[in-house]
PDB file of C-alpha atoms in Angstrom:
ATOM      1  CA  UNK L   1     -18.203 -12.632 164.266  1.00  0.00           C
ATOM      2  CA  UNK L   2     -15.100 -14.527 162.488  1.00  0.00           C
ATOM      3  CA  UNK L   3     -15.216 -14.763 158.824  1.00  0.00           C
ATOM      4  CA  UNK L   4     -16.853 -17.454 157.219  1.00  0.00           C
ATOM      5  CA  UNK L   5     -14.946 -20.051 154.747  1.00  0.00           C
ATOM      6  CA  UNK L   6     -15.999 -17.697 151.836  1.00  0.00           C
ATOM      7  CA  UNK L   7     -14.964 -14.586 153.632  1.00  0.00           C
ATOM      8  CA  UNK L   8     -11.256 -16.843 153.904  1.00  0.00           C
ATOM      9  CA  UNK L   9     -11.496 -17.645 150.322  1.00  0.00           C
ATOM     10  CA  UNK L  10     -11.949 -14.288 149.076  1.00  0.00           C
ATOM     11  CA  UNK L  11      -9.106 -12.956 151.180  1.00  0.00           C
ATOM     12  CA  UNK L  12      -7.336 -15.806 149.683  1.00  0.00           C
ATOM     13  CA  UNK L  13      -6.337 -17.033 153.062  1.00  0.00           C
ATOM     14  CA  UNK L  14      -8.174 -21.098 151.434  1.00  0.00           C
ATOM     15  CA  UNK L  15      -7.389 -22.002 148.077  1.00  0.00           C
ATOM     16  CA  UNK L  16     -10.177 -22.239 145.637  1.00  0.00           C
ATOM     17  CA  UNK L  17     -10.706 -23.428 142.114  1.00  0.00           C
ATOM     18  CA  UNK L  18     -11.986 -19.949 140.842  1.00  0.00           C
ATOM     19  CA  UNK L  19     -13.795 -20.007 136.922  1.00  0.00           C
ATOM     20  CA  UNK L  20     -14.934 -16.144 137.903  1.00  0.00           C
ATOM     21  CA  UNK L  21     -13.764 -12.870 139.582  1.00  0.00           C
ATOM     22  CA  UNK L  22     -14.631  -9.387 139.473  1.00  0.00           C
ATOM     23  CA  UNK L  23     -14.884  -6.477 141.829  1.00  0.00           C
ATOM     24  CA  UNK L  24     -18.012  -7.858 143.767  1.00  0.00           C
ATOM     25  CA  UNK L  25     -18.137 -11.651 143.049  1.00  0.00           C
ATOM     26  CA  UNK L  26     -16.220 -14.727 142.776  1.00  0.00           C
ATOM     27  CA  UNK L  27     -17.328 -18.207 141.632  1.00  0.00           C
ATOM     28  CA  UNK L  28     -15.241 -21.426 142.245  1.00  0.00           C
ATOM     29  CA  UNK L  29     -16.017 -24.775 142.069  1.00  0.00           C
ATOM     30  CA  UNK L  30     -17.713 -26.612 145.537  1.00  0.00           C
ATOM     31  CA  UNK L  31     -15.348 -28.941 146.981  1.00  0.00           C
ATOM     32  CA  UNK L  32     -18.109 -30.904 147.794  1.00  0.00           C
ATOM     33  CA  UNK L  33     -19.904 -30.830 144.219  1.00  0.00           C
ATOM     34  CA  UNK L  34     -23.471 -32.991 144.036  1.00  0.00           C
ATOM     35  CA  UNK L  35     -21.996 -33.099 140.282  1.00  0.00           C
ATOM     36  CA  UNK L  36     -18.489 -31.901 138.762  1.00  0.00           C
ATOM     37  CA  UNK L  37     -18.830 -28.828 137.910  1.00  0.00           C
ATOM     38  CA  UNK L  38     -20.869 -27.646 140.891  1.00  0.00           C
ATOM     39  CA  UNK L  39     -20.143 -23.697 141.261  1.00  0.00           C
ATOM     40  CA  UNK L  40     -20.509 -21.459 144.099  1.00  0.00           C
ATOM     41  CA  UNK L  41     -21.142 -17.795 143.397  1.00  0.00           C
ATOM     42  CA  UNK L  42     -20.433 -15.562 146.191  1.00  0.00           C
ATOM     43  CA  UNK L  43     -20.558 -12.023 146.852  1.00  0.00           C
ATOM     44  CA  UNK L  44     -17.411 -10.183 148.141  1.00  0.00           C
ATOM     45  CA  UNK L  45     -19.452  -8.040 150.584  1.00  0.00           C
ATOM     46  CA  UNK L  46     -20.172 -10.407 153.598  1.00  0.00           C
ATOM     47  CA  UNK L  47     -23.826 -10.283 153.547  1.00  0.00           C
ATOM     48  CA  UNK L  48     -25.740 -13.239 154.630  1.00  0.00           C
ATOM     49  CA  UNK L  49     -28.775 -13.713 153.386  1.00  0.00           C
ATOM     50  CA  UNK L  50     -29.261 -13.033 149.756  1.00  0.00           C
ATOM     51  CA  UNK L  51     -32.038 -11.282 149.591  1.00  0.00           C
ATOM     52  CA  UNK L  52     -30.615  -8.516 151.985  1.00  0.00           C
ATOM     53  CA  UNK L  53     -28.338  -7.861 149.062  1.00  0.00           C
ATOM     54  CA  UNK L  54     -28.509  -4.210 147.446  1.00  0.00           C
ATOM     55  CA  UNK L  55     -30.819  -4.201 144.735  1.00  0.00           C
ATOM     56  CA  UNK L  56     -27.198  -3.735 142.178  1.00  0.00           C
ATOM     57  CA  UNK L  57     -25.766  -6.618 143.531  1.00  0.00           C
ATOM     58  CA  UNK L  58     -29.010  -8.407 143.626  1.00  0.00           C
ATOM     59  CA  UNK L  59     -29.309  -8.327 140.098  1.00  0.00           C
ATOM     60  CA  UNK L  60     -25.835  -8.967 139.424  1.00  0.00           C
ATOM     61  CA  UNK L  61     -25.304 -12.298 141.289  1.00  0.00           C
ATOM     62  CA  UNK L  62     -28.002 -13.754 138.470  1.00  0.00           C
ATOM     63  CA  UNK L  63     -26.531 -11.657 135.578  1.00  0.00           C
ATOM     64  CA  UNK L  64     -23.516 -13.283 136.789  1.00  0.00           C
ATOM     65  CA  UNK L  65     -25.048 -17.008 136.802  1.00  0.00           C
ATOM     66  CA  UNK L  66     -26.321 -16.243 133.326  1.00  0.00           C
ATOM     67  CA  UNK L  67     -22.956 -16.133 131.904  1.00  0.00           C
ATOM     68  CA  UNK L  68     -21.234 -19.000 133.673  1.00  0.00           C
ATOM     69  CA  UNK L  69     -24.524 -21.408 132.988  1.00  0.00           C
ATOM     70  CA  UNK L  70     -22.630 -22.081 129.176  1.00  0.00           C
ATOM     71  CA  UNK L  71     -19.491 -23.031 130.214  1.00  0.00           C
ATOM     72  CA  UNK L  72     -21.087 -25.228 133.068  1.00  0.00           C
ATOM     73  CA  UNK L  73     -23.182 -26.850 130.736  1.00  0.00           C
ATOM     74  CA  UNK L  74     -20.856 -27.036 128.048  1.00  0.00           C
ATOM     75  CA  UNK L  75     -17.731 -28.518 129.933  1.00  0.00           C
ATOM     76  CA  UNK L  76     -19.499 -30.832 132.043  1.00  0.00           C
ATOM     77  CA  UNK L  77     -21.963 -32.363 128.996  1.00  0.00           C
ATOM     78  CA  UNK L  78     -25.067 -31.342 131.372  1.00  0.00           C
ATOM     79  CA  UNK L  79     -28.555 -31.343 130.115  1.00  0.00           C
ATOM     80  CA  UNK L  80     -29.144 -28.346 132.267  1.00  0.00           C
ATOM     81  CA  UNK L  81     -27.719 -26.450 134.864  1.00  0.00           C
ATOM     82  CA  UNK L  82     -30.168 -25.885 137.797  1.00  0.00           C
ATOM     83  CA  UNK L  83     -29.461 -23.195 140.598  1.00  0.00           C
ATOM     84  CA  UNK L  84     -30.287 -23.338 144.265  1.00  0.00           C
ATOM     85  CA  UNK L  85     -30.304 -21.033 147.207  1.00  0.00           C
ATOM     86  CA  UNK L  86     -30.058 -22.592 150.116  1.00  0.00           C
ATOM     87  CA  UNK L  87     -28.598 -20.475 152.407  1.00  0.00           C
ATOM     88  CA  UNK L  88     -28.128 -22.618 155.574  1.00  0.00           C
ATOM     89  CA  UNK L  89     -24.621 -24.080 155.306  1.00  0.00           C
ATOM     90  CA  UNK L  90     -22.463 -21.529 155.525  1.00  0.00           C
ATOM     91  CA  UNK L  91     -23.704 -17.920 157.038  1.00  0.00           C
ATOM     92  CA  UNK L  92     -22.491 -15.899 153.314  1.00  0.00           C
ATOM     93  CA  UNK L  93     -25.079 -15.204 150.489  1.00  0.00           C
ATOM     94  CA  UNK L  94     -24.396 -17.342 147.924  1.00  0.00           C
ATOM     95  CA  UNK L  95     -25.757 -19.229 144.541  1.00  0.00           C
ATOM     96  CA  UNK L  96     -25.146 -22.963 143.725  1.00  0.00           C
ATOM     97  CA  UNK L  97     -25.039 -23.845 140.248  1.00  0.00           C
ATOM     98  CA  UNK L  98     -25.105 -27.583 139.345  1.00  0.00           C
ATOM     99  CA  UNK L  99     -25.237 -29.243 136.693  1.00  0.00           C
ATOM    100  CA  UNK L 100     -27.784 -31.716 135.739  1.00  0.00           C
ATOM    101  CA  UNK L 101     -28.306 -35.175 133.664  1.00  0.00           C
ATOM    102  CA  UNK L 102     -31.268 -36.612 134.112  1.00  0.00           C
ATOM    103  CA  UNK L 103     -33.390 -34.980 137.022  1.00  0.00           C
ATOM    104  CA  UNK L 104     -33.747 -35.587 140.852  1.00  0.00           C
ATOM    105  CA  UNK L 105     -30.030 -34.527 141.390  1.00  0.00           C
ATOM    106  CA  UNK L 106     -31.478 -31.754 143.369  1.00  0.00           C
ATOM    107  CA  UNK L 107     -33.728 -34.530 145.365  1.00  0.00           C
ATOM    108  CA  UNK L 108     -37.352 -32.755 144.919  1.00  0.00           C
ATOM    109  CA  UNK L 109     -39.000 -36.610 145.249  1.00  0.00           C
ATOM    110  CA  UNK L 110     -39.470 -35.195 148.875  1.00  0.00           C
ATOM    111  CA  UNK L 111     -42.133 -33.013 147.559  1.00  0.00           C
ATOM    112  CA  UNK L 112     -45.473 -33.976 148.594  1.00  0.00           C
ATOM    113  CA  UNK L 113     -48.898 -32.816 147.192  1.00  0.00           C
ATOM    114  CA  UNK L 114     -49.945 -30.474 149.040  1.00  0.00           C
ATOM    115  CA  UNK L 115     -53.948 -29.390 150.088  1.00  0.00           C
ATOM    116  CA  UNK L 116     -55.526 -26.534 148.375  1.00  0.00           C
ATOM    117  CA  UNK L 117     -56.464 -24.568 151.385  1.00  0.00           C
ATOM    118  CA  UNK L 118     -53.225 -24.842 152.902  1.00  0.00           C
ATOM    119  CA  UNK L 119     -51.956 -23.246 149.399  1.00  0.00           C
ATOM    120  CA  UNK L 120     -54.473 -20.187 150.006  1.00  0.00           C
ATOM    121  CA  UNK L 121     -53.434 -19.509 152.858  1.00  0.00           C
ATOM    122  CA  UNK L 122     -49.507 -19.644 152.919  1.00  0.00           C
ATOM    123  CA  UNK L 123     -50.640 -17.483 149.403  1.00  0.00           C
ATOM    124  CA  UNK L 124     -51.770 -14.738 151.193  1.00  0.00           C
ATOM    125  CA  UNK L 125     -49.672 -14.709 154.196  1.00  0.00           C
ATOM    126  CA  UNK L 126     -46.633 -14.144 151.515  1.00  0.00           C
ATOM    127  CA  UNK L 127     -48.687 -11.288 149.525  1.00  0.00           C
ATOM    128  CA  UNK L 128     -49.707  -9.684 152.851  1.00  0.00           C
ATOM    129  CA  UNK L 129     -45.702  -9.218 153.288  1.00  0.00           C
ATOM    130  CA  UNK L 130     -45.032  -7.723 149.480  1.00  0.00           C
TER     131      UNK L 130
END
């Protein structure tokens, strides 16, 4: 498997616009930002999914996100700084923090009501697997 563009960036083979680094994560700004500002936060160890990471890292990634949400917020003027995981674009573990004015910069007015049985039972399927 070749190394993903984080993998490259880490290695410092692609320049990024880095606000963090330590000895398991950096964070640099997406070059494709939904809003200035927008921050990837990446774990060193090539993992893909995040919720394969180790439990330490786990909890570090959103330690991690809780520090750099105040400068976010602060530099950009944001009202709030939401976070996704999305984990489809590129195969690395990673957390998106972007900052937001005024709502629906993360597009949830595709969310539809959903029916109450249907709820149940996607409910218990997920508990069955805890």
């Amino acid at each position: 498997m070749s190394d993903s563009i984080f993998t490259k960036i880490i290695k410092g083979e692609i320049p990024a616009h880095k606000i963090y680094e330590d000895e398991n994560f950096i964070a640099f700004l997406d070059i494709k930002p939904i809003n200035p500002g927008h921050t990837l936060i990446v774990p060193k160890e090539p993992i893909d999914y995040l919720f394969d990471l180790p439990h330490n890292l786990y909890a570090e990634i959103f330690e991690i996100c809780r520090k750099l949400e105040p400068g976010i917020r602060k530099s950009t003027n944001a009202v709030r700084v939401g976070m996704v995981v999305y984990g489809f674009d590129v195969p690395h573990a990673h957390i998106h923090l972007v900052p937001l004015y005024a709502g629906g910069e993360l597009d949830f007015k595709l969310a539809k009501m959903a029916d109450s049985r249907e709820l149940a039972k996607i409910a218990e399927l997920i508990k069955s697997f805890l």
